[in-house]
Short mmCIF file of C-alpha atoms (C1' of nucleotides) in Angstrom, two decimals:
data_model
loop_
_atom_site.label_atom_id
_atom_site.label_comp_id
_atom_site.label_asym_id
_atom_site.label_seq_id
_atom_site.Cartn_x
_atom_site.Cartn_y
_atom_site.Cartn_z
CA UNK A 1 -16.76 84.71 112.58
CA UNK A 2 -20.28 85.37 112.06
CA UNK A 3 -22.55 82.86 110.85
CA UNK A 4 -23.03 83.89 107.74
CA UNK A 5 -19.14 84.05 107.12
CA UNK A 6 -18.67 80.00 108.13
CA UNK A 7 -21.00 79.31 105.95
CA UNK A 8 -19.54 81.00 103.02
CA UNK A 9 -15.84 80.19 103.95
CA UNK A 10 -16.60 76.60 104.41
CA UNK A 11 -18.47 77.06 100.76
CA UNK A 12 -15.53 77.24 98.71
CA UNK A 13 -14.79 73.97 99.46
CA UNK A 14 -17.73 72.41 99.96
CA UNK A 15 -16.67 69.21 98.04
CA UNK A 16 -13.88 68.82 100.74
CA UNK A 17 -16.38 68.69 103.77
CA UNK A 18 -19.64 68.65 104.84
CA UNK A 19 -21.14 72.05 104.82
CA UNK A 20 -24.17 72.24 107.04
CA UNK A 21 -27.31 74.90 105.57
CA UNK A 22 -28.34 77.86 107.59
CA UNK A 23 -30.74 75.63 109.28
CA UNK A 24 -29.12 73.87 111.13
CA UNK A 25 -26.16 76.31 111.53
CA UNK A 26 -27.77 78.88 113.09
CA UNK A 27 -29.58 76.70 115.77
CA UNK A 28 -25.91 74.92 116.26
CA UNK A 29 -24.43 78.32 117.21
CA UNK A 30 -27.53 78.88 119.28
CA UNK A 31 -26.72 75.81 121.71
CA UNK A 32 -22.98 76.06 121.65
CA UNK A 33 -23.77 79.35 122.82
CA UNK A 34 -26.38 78.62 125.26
CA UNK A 35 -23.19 75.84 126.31
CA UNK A 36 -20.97 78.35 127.14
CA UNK A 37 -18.86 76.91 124.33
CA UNK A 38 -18.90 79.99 122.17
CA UNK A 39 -19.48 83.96 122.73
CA UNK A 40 -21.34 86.28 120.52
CA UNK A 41 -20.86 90.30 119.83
CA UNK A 42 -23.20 92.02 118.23
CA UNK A 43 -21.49 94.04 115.61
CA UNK A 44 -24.52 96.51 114.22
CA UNK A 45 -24.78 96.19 110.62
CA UNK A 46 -26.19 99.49 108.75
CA UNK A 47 -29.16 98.40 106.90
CA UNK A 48 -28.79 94.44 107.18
CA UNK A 49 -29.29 92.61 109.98
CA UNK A 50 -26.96 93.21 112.86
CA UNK A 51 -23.80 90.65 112.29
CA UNK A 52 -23.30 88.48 115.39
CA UNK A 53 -19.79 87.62 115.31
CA UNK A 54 -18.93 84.17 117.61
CA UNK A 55 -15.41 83.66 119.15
CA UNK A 56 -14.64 80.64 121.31
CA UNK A 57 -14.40 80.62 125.02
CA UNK A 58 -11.64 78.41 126.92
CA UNK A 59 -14.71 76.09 127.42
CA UNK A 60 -15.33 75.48 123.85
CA UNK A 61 -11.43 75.39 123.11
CA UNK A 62 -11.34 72.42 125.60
CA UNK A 63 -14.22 70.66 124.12
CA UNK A 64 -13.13 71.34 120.75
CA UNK A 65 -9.67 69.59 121.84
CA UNK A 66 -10.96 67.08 123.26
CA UNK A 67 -13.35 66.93 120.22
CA UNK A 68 -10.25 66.41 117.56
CA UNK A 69 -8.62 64.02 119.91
CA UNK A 70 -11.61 61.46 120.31
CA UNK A 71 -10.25 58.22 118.88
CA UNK A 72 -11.08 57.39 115.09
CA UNK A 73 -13.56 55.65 114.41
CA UNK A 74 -12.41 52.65 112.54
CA UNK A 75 -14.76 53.89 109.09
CA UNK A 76 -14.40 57.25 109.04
CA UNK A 77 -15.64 59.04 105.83
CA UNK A 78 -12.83 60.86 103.51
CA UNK A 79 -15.02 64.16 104.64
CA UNK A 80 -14.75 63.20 108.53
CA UNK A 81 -10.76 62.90 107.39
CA UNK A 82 -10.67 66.35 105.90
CA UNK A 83 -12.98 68.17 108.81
CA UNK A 84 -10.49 66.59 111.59
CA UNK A 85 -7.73 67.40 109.66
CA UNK A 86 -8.97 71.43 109.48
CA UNK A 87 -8.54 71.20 113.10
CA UNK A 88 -5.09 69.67 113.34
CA UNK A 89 -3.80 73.30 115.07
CA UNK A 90 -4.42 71.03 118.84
CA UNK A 91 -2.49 68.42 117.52
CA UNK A 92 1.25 67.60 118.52
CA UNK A 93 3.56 66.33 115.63
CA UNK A 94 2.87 63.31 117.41
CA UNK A 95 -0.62 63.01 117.83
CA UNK A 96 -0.67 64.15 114.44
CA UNK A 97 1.61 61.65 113.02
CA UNK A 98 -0.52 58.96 114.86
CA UNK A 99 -3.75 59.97 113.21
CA UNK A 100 -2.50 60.13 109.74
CA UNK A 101 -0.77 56.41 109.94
CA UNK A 102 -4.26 55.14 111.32
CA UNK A 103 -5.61 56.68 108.26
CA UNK A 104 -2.41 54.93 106.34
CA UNK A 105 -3.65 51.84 107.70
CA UNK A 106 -7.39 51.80 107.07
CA UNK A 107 -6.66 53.25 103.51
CA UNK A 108 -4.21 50.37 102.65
CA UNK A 109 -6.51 47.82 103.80
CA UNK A 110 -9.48 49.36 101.47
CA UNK A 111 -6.86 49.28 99.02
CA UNK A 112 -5.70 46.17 98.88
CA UNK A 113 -9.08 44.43 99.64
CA UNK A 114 -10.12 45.81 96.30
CA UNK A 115 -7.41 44.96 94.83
CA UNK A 116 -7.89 41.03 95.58
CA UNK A 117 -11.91 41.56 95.15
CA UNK A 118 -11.06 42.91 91.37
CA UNK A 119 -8.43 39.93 90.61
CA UNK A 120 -10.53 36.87 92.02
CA UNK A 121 -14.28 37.67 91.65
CA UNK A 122 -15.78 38.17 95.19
CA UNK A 123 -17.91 40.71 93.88
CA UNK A 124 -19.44 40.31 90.54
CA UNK A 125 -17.18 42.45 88.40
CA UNK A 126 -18.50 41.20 85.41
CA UNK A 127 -20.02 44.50 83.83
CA UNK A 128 -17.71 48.02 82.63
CA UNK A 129 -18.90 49.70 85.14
CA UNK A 130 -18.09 47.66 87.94
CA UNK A 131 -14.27 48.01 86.52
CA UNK A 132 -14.48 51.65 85.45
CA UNK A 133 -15.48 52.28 89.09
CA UNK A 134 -13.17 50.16 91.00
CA UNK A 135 -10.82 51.20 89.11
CA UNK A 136 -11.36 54.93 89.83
CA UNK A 137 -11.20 54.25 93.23
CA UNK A 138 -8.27 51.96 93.46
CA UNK A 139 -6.68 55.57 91.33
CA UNK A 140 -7.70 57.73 94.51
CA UNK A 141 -6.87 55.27 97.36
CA UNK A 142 -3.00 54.91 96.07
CA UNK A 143 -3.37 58.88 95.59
CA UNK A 144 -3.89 59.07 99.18
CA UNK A 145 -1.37 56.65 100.39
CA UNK A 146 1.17 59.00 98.37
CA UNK A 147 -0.25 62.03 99.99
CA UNK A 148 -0.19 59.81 103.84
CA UNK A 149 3.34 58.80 103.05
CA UNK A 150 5.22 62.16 102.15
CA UNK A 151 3.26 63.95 104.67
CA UNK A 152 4.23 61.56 107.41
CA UNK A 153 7.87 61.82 106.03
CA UNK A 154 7.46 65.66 106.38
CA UNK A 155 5.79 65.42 110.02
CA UNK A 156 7.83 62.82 112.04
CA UNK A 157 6.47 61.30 114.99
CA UNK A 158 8.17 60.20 118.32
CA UNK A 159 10.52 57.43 116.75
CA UNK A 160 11.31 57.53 112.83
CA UNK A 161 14.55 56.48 111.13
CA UNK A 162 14.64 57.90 107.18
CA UNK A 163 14.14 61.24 107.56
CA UNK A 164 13.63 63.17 104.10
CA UNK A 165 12.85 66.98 103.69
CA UNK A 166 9.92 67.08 101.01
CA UNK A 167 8.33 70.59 100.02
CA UNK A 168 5.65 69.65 98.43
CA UNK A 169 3.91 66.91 98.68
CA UNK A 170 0.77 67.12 95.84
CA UNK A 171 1.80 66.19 92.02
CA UNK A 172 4.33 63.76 93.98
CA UNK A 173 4.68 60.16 92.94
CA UNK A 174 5.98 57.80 95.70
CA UNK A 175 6.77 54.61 96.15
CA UNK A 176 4.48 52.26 97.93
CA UNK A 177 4.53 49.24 100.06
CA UNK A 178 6.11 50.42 103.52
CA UNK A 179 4.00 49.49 106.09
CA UNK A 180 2.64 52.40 108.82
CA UNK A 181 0.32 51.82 111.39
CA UNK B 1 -30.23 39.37 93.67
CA UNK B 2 -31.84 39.54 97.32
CA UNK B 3 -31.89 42.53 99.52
CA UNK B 4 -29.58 41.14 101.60
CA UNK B 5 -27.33 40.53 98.78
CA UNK B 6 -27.33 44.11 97.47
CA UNK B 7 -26.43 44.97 100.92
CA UNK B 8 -23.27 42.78 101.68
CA UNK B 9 -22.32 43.46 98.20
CA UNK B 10 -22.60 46.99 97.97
CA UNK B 11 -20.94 47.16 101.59
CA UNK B 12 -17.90 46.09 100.60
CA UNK B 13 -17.31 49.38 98.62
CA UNK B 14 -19.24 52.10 101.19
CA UNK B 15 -16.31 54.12 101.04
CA UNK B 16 -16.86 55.11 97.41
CA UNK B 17 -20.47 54.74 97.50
CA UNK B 18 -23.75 55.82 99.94
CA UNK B 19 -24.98 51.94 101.02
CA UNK B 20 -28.54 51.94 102.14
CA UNK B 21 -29.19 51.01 105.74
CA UNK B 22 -31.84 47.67 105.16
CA UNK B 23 -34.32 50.18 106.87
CA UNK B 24 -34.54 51.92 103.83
CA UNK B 25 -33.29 49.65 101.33
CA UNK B 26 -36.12 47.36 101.91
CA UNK B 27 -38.78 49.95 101.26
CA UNK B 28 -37.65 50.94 98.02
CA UNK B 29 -37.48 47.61 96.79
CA UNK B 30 -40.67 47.07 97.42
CA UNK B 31 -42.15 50.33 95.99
CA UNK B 32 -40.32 49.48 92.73
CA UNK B 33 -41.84 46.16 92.29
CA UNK B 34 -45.38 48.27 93.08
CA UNK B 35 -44.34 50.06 90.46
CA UNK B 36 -43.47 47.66 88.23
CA UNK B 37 -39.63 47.81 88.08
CA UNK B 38 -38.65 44.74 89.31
CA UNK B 39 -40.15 40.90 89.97
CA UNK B 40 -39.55 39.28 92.85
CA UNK B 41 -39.38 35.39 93.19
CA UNK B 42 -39.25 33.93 96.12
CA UNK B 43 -36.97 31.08 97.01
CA UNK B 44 -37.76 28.58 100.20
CA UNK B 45 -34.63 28.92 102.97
CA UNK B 46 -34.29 25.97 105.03
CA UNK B 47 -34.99 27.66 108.48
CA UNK B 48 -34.23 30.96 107.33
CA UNK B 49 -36.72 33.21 106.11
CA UNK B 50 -37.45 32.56 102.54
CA UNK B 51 -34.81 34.76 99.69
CA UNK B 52 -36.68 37.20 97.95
CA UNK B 53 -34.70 37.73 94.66
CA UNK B 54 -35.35 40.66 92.78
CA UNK B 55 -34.50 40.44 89.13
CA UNK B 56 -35.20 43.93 86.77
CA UNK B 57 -37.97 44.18 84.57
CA UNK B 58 -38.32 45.89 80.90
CA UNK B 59 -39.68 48.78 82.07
CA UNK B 60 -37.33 49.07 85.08
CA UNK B 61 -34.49 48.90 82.60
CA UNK B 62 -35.65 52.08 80.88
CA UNK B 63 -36.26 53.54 83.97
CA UNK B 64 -32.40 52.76 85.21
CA UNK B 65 -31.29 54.14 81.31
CA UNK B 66 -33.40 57.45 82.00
CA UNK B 67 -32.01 57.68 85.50
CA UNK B 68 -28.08 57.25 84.37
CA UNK B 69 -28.47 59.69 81.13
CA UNK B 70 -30.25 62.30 82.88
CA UNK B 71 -28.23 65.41 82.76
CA UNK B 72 -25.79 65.60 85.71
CA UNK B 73 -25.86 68.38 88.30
CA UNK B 74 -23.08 70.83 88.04
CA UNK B 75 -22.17 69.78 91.85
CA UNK B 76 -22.36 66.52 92.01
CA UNK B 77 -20.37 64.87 94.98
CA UNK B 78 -17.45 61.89 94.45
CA UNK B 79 -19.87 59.17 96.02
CA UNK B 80 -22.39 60.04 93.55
CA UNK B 81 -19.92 60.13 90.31
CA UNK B 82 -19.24 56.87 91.21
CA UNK B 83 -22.33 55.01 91.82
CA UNK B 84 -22.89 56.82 88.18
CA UNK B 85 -20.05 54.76 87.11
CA UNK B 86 -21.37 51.62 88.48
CA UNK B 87 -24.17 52.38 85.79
CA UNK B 88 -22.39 52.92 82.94
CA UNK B 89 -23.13 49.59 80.97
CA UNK B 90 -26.13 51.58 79.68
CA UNK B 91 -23.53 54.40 78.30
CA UNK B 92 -22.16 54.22 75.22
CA UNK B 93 -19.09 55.33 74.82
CA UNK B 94 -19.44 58.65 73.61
CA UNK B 95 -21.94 59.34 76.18
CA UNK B 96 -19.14 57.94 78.25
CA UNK B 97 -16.51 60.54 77.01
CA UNK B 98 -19.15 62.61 77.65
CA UNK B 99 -19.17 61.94 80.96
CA UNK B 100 -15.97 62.10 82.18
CA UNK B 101 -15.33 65.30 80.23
CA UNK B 102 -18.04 66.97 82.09
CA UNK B 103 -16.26 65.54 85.65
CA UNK B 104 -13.06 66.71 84.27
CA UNK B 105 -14.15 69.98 83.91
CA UNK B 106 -15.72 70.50 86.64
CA UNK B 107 -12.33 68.90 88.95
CA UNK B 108 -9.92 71.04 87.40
CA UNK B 109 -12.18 74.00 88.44
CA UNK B 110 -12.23 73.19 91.93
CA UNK B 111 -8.28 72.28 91.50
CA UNK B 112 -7.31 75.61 90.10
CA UNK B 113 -9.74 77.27 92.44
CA UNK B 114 -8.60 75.91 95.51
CA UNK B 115 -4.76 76.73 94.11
CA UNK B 116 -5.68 80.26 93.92
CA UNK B 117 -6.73 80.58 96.87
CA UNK B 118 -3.85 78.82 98.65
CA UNK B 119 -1.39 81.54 97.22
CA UNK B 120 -3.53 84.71 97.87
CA UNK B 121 -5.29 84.13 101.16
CA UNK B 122 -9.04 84.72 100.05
CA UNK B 123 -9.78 82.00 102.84
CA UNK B 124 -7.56 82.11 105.77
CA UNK B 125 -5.15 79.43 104.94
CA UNK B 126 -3.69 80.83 108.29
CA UNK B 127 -3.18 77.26 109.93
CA UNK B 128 -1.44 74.14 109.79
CA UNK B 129 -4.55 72.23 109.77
CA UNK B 130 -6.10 74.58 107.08
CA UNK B 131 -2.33 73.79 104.88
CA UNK B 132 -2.80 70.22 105.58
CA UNK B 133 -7.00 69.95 104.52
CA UNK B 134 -6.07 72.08 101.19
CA UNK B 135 -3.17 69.91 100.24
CA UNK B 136 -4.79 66.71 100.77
CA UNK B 137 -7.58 68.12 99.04
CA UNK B 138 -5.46 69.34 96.07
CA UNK B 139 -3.71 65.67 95.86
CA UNK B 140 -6.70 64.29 95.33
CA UNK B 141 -8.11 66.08 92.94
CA UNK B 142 -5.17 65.91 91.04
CA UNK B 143 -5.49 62.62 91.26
CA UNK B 144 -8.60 62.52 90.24
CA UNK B 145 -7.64 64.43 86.91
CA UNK B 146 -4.75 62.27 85.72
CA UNK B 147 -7.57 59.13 86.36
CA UNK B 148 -9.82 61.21 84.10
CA UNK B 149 -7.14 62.00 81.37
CA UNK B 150 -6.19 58.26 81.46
CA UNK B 151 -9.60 56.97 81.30
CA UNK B 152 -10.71 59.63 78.44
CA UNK B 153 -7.57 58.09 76.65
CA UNK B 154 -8.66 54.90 76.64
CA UNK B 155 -12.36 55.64 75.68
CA UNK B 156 -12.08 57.64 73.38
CA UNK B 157 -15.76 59.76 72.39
CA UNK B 158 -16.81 60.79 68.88
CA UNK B 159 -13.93 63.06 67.49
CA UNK B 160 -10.89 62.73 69.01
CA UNK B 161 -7.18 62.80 67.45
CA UNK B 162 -4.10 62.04 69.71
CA UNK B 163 -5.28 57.47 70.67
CA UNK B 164 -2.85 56.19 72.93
CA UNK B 165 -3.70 53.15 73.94
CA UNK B 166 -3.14 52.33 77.88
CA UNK B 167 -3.33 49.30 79.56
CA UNK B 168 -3.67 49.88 83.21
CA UNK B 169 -5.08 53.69 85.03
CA UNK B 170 -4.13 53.65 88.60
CA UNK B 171 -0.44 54.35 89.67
CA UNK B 172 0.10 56.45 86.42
CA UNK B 173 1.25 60.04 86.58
CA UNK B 174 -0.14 61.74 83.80
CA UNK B 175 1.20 65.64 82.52
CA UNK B 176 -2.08 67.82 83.24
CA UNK B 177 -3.10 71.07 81.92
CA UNK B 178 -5.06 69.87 78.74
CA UNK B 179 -8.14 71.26 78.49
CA UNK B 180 -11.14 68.56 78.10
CA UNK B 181 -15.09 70.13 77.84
"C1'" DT C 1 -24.29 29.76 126.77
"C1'" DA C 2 -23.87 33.25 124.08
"C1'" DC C 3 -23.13 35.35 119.97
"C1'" DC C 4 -22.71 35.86 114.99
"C1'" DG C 5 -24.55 35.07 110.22
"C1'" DC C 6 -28.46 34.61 107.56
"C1'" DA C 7 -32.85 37.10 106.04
"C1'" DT C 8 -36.79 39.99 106.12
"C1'" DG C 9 -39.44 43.58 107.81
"C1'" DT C 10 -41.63 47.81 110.60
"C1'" DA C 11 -41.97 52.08 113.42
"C1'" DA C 12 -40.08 55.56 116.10
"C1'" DA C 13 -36.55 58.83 116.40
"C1'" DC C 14 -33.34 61.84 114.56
"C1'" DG C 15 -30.99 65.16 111.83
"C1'" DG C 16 -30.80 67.75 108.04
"C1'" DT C 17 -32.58 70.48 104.13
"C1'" DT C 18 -36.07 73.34 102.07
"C1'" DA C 19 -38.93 76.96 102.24
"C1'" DC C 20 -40.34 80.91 104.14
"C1'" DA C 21 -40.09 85.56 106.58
"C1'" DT C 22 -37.71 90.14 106.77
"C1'" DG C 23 -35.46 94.22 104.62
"C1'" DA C 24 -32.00 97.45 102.91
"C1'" DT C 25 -28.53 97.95 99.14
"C1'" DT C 26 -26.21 97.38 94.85
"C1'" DA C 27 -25.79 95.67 90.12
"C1'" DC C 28 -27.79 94.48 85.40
"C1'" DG D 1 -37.69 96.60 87.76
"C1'" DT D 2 -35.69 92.46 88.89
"C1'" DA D 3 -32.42 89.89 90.87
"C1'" DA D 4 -28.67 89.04 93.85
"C1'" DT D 5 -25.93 89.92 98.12
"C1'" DC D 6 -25.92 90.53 102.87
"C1'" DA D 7 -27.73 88.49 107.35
"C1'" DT D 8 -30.43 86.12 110.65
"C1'" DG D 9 -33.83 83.04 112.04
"C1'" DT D 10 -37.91 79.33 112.43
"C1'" DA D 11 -40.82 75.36 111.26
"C1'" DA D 12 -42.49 71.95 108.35
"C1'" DC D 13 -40.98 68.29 105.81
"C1'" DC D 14 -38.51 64.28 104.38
"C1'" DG D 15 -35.37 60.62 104.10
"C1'" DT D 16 -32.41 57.84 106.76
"C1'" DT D 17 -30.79 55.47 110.53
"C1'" DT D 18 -31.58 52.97 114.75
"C1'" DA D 19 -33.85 49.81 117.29
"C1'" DC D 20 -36.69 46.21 117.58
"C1'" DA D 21 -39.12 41.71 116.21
"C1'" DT D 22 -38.51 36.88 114.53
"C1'" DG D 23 -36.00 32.48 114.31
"C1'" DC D 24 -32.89 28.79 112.93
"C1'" DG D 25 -28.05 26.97 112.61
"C1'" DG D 26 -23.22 26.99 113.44
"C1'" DT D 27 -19.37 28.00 116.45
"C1'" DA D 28 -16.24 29.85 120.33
#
DNA sequence: TACCGCATGTAAACGGTTACATGATTAC
DNA sequence: GTAATCATGTAACCGTTTACATGCGGTA
């Protein structure tokens, strides 16, 4: 794709992922480039600016492997989630299956955490707010565990006993409480 | 409360909210007491450096009012929705309503959006990882809708027929396709 | 002995956006 | 005729993080 076409692809759902501007784009594609990561054609472009459409090289297929395969970091942001997750093509069922209970794991955690911070009062919840927000995001954390759970039932890894065929997994309200990761 | 409390406190949520860094949270606390919209009093610490609690002033609580009510952009990301919520002692509850109805609108635009363009392919939605990112994406907006419908339920804005009163948001699936704003 | 928690603060470095430059074509 | 789309690119700007400075007390 060119430049310009990332950009606009990634555009549509910019409230998924980060979406970087042109400037800082089209200086990226410069170095990856000048890396030997990526290759450009020049497509002439009648009128407008000649297109200059980038496909990877092995090189930047390798990096970009090795890239989605870096361990998590423990904290990663719901966007970091979604970009690794765009990538999950170099991913085995396994290493797949792996990533998503880590994210299981760290999403249960946050989950219950707020869930004892909202009973007892670690944090001052005194004020609406305070509730109408935790309360929002306690909504979205158990909307991911759902999401984590069916998908992991519909991606098995190595070693997994109750096997269930699911075809969709959004709309989909599971059960809680089993413990991955 | 002190810099550092602001900090620890707001830490314990930075998945749903942007924390500050101190590097530039203690700054800004000192350009709002220059300009007037917060006092500081200092308390002695036995061998640690002395507390500086801030406490708001008048003027910074019109300020914070201004700030909260002030129309919100059409794109306005989940981190920042909810540090909006955090606010919302200053709402009343029609401006409340009014709130969420403009968040509900624009979710279900992104949700039907990014359903269109699973079943046609206007992006590729070639991949697995692209299948995966897009349902994960639509599972949580979804989400987010049913938390919106529940929430609009229980605060209920200026006109509004069908009350159902509703103790508890999170873990509720909720029919969709009404159409709020 | 070494490190973490408490508590504040500053300056350099970094990374990203904004704004600008260019220019032909199509739509209102 | 005015704006928007296509298409690339650079540089100034701006906010934020990172790293450092300080220093005491508790703990592994």
């Amino acid at each position: 794709m060119s430049g310009y076409d990332i950009r606009v692809s990634l555009g549509s759902i910019n409230w998924l992922i980060d979406v970087p501007s042109y400037g800082s784009l089209y200086p990226a594609l410069h170095s990856l480039r000048e890396e030997g990561l990526v290759n450009v054609s020049i497509v002439p472009n009648d009128g407008k600016p000649s297109r200059k459409v980038y496909s990877i090289t092995a090189a930047g297929s390798r990096a970009l492997e090795a890239w989605s395969h870096r361990p998590a970091e423990a904290d990663i942001s719901q966007k970091a989630f979604v970009m690794r997750l765009l990538l999950a093509n170099s991913f085995s069922s396994e290493q797949l299956s792996e990533y998503l209970k880590q994210r299981y794991a760290l999403v249960t955690a946050r989950c219950s955490e707020l869930e004892r911070s909202v009973k007892r009062d670690t944090i001052e919840v005194g004020s609406e707010g305070d509730r109408l927000a935790l309360d929002y995001g306690l909504a979205i954390a158990n909307a991911e565990i759902a999401w984590l759970k069916a998908t992991l039932a519909r991606f098995p890894g190595a070693i997994q006993e109750g096997k269930q065929s699911i075809k969709s997994s959004a709309h989909q309200s599971v059960e809680l409480k089993e413990d991955y990761g």
